[in-house]
Coordinates of C-alpha atoms and ligand atoms in Angstrom, one line a residue:
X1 CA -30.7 6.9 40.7
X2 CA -28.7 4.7 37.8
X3 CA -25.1 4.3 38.3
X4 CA -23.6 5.7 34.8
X5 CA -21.2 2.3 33.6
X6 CA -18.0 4.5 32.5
X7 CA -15.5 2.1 32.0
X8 CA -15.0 0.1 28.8
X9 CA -14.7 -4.2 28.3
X10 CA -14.1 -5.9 25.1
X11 CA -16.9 -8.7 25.2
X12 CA -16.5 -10.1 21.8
X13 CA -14.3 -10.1 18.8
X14 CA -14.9 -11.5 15.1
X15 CA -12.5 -11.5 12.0
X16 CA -13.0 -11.9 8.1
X17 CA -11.0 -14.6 6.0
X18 CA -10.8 -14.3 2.4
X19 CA -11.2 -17.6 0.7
X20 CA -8.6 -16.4 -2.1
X21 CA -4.6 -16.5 -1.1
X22 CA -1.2 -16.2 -3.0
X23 CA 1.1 -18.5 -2.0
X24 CA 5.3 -16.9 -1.8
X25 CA 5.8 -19.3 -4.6
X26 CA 2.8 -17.7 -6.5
X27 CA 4.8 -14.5 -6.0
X28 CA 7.6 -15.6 -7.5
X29 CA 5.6 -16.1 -10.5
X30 CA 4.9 -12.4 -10.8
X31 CA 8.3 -10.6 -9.3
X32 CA 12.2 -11.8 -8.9
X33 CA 11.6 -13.5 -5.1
X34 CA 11.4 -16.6 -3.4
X35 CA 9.8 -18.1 -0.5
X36 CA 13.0 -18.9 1.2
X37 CA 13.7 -15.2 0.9
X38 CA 10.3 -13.9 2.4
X39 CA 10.0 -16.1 5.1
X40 CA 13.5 -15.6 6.6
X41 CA 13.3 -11.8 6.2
X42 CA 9.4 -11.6 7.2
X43 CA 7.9 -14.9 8.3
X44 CA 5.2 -14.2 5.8
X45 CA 4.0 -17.9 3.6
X46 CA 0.6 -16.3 2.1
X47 CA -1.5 -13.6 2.0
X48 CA -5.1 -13.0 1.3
X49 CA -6.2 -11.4 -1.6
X50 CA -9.6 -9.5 -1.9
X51 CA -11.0 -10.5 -5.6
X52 CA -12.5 -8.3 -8.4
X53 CA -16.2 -8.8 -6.7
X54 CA -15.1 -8.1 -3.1
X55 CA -15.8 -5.2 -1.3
X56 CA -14.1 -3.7 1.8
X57 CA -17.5 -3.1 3.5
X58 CA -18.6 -6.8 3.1
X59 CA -15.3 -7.5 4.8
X60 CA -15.3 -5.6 7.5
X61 CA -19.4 -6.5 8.0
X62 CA -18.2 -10.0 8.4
X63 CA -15.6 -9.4 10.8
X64 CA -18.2 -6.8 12.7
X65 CA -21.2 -9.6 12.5
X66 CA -18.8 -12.7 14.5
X67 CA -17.6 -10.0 17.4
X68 CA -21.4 -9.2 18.1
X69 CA -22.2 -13.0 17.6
X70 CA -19.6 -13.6 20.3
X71 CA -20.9 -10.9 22.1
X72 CA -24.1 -12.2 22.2
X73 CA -25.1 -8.1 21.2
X74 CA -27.4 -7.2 18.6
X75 CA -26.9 -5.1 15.6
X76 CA -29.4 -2.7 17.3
X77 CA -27.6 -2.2 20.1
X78 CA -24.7 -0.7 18.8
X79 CA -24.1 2.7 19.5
X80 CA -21.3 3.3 17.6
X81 CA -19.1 1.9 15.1
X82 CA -15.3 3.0 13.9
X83 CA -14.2 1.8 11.0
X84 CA -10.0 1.9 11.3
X85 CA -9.3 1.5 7.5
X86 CA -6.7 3.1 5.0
X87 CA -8.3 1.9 2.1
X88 CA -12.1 2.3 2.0
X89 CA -14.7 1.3 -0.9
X90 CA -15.4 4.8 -1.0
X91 CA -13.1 7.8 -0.2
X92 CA -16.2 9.7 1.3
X93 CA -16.2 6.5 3.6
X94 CA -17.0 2.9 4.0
X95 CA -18.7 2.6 7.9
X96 CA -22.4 4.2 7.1
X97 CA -22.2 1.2 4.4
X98 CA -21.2 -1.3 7.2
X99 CA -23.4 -0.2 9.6
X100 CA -26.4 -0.5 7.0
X101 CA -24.9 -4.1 6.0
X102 CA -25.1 -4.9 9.5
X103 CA -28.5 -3.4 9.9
X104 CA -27.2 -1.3 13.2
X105 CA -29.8 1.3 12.4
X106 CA -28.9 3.1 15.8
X107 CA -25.8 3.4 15.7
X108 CA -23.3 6.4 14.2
X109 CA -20.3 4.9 12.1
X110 CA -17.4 6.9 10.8
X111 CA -13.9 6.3 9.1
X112 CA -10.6 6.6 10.9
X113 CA -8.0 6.5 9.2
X114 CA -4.2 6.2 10.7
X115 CA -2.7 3.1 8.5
X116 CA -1.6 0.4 10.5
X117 CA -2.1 2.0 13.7
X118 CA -5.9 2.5 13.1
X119 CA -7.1 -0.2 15.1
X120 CA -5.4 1.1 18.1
X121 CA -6.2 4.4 17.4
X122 CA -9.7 3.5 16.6
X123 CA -10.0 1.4 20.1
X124 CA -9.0 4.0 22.3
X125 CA -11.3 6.7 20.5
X126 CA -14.0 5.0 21.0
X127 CA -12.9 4.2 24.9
X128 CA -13.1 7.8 25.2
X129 CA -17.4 8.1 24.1
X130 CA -17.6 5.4 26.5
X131 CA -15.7 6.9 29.4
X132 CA -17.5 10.0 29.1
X133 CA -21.3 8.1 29.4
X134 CA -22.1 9.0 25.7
X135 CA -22.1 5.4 23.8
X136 CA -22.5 1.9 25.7
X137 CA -22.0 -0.3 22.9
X138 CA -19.7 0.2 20.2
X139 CA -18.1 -1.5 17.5
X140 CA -14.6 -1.3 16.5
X141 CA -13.2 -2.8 13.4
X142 CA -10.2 -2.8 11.6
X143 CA -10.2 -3.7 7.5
X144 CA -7.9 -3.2 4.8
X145 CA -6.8 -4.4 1.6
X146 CA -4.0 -3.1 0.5
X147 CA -3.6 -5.3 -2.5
X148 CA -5.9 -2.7 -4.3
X149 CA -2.7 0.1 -3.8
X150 CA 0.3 -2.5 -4.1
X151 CA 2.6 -2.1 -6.9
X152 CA 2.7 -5.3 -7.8
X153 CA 6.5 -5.4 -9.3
X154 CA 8.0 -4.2 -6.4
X155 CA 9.2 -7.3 -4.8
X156 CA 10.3 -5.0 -1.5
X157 CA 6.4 -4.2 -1.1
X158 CA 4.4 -6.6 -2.6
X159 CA 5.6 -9.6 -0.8
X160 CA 4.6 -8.1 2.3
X161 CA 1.0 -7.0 2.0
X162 CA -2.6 -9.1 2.2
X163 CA -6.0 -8.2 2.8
X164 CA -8.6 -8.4 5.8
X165 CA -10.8 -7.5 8.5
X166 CA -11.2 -7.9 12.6
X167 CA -13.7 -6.1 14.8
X168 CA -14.3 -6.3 18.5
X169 CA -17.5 -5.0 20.6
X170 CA -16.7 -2.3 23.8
X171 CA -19.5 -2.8 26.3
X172 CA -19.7 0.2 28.8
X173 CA -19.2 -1.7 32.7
X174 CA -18.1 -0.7 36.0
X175 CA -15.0 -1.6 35.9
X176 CA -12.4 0.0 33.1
X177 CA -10.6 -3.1 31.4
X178 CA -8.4 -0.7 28.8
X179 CA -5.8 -0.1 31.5
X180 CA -3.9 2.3 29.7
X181 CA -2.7 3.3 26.4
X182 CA -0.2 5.7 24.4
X183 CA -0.3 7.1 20.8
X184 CA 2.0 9.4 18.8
X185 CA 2.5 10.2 15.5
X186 CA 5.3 12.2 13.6
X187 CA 4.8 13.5 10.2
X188 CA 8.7 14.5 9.5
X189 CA 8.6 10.7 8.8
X190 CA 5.8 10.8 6.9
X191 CA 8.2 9.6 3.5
X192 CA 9.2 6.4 5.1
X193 CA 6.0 5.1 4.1
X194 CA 3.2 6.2 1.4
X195 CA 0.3 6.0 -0.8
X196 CA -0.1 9.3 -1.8
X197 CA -1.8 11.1 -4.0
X198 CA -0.5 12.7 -7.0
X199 CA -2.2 15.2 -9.4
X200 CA -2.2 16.9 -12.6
X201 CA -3.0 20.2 -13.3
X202 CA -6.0 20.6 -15.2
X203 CA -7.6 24.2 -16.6
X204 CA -10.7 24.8 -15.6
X205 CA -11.0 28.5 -16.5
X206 CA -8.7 31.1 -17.3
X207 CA -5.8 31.4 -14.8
X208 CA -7.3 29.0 -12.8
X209 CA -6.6 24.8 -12.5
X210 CA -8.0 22.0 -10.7
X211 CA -6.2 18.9 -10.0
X212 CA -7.0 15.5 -11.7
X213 CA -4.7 12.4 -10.1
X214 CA -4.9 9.7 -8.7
X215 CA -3.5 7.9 -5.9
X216 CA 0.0 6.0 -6.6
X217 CA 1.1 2.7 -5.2
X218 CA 2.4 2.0 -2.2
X219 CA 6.5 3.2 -1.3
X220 CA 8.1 2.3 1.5
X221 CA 11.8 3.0 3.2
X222 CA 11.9 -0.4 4.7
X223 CA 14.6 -0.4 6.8
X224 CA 13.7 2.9 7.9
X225 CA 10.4 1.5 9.1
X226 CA 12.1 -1.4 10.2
X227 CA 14.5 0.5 12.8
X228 CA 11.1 3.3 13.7
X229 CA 9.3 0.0 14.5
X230 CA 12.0 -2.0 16.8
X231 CA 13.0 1.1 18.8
X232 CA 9.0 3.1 19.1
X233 CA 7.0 -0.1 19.9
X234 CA 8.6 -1.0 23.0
X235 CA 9.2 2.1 24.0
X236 CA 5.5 3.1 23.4
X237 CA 4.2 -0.1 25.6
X238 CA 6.3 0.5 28.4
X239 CA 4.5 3.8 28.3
X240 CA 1.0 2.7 28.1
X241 CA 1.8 -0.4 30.4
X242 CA 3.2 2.6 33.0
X243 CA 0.3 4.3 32.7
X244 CA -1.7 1.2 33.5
X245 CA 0.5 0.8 36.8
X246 CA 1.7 -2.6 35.3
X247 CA 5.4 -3.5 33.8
X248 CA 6.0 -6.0 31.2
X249 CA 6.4 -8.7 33.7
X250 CA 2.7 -8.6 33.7
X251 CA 2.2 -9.0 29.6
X252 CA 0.2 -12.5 29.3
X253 CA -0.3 -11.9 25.6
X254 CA 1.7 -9.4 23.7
X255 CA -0.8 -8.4 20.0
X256 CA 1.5 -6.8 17.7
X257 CA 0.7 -5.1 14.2
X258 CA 1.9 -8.2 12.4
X259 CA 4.2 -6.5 9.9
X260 CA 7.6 -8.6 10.2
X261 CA 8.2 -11.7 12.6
X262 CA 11.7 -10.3 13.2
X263 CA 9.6 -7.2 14.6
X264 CA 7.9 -9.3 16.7
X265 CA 10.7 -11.1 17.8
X266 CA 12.9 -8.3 18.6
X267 CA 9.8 -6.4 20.4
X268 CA 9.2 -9.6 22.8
X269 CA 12.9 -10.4 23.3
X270 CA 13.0 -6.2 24.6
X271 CA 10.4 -6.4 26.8
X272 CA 11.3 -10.3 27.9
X273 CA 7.9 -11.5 26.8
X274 CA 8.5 -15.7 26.0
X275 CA 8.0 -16.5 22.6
X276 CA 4.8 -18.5 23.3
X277 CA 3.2 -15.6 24.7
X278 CA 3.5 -13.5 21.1
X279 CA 0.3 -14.3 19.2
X280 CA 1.7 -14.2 15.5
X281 CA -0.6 -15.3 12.4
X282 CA 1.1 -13.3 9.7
X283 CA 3.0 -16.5 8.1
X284 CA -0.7 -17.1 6.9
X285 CA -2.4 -13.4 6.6
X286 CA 0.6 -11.4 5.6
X287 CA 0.5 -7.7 6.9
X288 CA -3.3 -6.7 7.2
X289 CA -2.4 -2.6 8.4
X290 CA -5.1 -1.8 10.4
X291 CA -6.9 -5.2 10.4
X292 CA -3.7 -7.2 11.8
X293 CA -4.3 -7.2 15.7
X294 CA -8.1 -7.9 15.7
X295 CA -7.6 -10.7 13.2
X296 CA -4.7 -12.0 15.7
X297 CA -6.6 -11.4 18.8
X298 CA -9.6 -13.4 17.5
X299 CA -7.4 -16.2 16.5
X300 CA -6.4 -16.4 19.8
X301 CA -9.2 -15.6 21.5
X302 CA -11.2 -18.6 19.9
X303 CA -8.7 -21.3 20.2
X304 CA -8.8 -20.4 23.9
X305 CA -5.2 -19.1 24.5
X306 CA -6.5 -15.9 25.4
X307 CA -8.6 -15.9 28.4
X308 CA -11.1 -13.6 29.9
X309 CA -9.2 -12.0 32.8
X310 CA -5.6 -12.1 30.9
X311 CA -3.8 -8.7 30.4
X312 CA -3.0 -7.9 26.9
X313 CA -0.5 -5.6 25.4
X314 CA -1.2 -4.4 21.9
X315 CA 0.5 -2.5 19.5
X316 CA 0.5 -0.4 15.6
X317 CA 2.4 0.8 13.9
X318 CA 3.2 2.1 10.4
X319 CA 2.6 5.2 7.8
X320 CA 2.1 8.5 9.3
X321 CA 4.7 7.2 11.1
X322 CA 1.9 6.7 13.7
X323 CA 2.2 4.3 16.8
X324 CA 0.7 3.3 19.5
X325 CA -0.6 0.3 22.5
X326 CA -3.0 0.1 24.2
X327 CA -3.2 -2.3 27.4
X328 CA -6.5 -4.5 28.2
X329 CA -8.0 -7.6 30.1
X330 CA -9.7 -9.8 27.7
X331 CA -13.4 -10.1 28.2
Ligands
LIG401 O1 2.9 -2.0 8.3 C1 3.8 -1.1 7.8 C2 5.1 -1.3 8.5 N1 6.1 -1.8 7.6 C3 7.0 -2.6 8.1 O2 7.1 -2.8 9.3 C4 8.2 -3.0 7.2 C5 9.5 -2.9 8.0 N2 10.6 -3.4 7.2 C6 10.8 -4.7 6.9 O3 10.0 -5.5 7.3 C7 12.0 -5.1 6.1 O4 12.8 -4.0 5.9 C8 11.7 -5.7 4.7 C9 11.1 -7.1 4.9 C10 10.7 -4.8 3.9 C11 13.0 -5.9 3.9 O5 13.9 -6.7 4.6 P1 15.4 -6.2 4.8 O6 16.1 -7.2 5.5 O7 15.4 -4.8 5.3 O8 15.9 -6.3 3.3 P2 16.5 -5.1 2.4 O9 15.5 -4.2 1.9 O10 17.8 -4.6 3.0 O11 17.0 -6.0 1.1 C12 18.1 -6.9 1.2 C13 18.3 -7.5 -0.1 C14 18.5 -6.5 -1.2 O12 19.4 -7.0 -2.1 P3 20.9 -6.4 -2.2 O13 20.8 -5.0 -2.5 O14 21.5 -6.7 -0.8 O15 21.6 -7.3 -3.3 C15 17.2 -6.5 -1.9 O16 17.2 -6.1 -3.2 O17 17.2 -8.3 -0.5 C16 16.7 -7.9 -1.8 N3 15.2 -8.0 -1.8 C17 14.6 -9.1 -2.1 N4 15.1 -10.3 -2.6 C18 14.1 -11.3 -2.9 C19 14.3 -7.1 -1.3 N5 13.1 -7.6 -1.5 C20 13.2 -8.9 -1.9 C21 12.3 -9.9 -2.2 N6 12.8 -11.1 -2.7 N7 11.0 -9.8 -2.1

């Protein structure tokens, strides 16, 4: 009889780079900043910016077509894919569109949306349809492009925010290589950070209205996410990392949400993770929500720091306020 393969590996991963980017001294050209103020407070130098014929689907296809390249899988294979994404082409969703782009004409693919936490989130849903024998193959990726919902003359939001994508492929194996993971969320924060949607009342018949809105641009409590972020994130890794019997002692690569480099730094110096162990790309990608740690992860996984066998710690967080980390060997 055929063993059932119930635990999950990450075989591959694949990002998207936008060819267009705005430099911090670009950005001074539209609000009151500078690039001496943006990169001591964030690290941040440029951000991508999706242009007028992009589309998130074609982004997120890219970043889905390298992690199966690296993979070695074919598009047929796939069983499933989860799009993590906060800001899809369509509000019915974007995956179906990916999954035809890619021509996985097996697989189901569905939304998730939970900001910058979605690729976590998206990762450790998907672990579960493996776990239980369902899917074998699936592909998670993680795109947004925030641009579209940044208010543009807000210089304490719009120097933060760029657009991208990153993806990996779960194979089902014998072994389970995500260790352990944690998520919460807590909507009594929910105000820190939005894009929400706001409406009109229209009449439609007597005594009776629909709405007509749209979605408004991005707010955000900074230093309220600021303080969430530096106390939940390590505090939600030394969960996961507990629930993987490890300790931070045995972090070899620690992939953050890549929101602020004083995050990051104040995250690593917590859990005594060395400097040189923190993959961090934001000075160049700005904060990607959901796409940040797959873009990250495949930076470092194809310049070879990141080795197959070496435990990694991730991390998201953001609007919701959702966070969570999930801990896995590479490869
Ligand atoms: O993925 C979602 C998760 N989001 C985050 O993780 C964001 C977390 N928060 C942060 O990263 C930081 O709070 C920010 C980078 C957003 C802001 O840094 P901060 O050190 O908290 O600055 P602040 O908001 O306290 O502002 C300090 C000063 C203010 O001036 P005054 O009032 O002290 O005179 C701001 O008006 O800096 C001013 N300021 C700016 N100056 C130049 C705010 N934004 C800018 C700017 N350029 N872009």
């Amino acid at each position: 009889m055929q063993q059932i393969q119930v635990g999950v590996s990450l075989v591959g991963s694949g990002s998207a780079r936008l060819p267009v980017f705005l430099s911090n001294e670009e950005l001074g050209q539209v609000v009151d900043t500078s690039d001496e103020w943006i990169q001591t407070r964030t690290g941040i130098q440029q951000r991508g910016l999706l242009q007028a014929h992009g589309s998130l689907s074609d982004l997120a296809a890219t970043a889905g077509q390298s992690a199966l390249e690296m993979a070695a899988v074919g598009a047929t294979e796939v069983d499933l894919i989860i799009l993590a994404t906060s800001t899809p082409d369509d509000l019915f969703g974007s995956a179906a569109q990916v999954q035809a782009q890619l021509g996985a004409t097996r697989a189901v693919a569905f939304d998730l949306t939970a900001a910058c936490s979605g690729f976590v989130f998206a990762l450790v849903t998907a672990a579960q349809y493996m776990r239980n024998g369902v899917y074998k193959t699936v592909l998670v990726i993680g795109a947004d492009a925030l641009s579209r919902w940044t208010d543009w003359t807000d210089r304490r939001t719009c120097v933060l925010f760029g657009d991208g994508a990153g993806a990996v492929v779960l194979k089902a194996s014998d072994r389970d290589r995500l260790l352990g993971f944690e998520m919460h969320s807590d909507g009594a924060l929910n105000g820190c950070l939005n894009l929400r949607y706001q409406a009109d009342s229209d009449p439609l018949v007597e005594g009776k209205t629909v709405q007509k809105g749209t979605y408004q641009p991005i707010t955000m409590n900074g230093k309220e996410v600021y303080r969430f972020a530096v106390k939940r994130v390590p505090e939600v890794i030394e969960k996961a990392l507990f629930r993987a019997d490890l300790t931070p002692a045995d972090i070899q690569w620690l992939v953050l949400h890549q929101a602020n480099q004083r995050i990051l730094d104040a995250v690593a110096d917590r859990l005594k993770v060395p400097s040189e162990r923190v993959v961090s790309n934001m000075a160049r990608y700005g904060n990607t929500s959901a796409a940040s740690i797959p873009l990250a992860l495949d930076e470092a996984v194809r310049d070879h720091r990141i080795q197959p066998g070496d435990i990694v710690a991730s991390a998201g967080f953001g609007a919701g306020l959702t966070w969570g980390a999930a801990i896995f060997e590479w490869g």
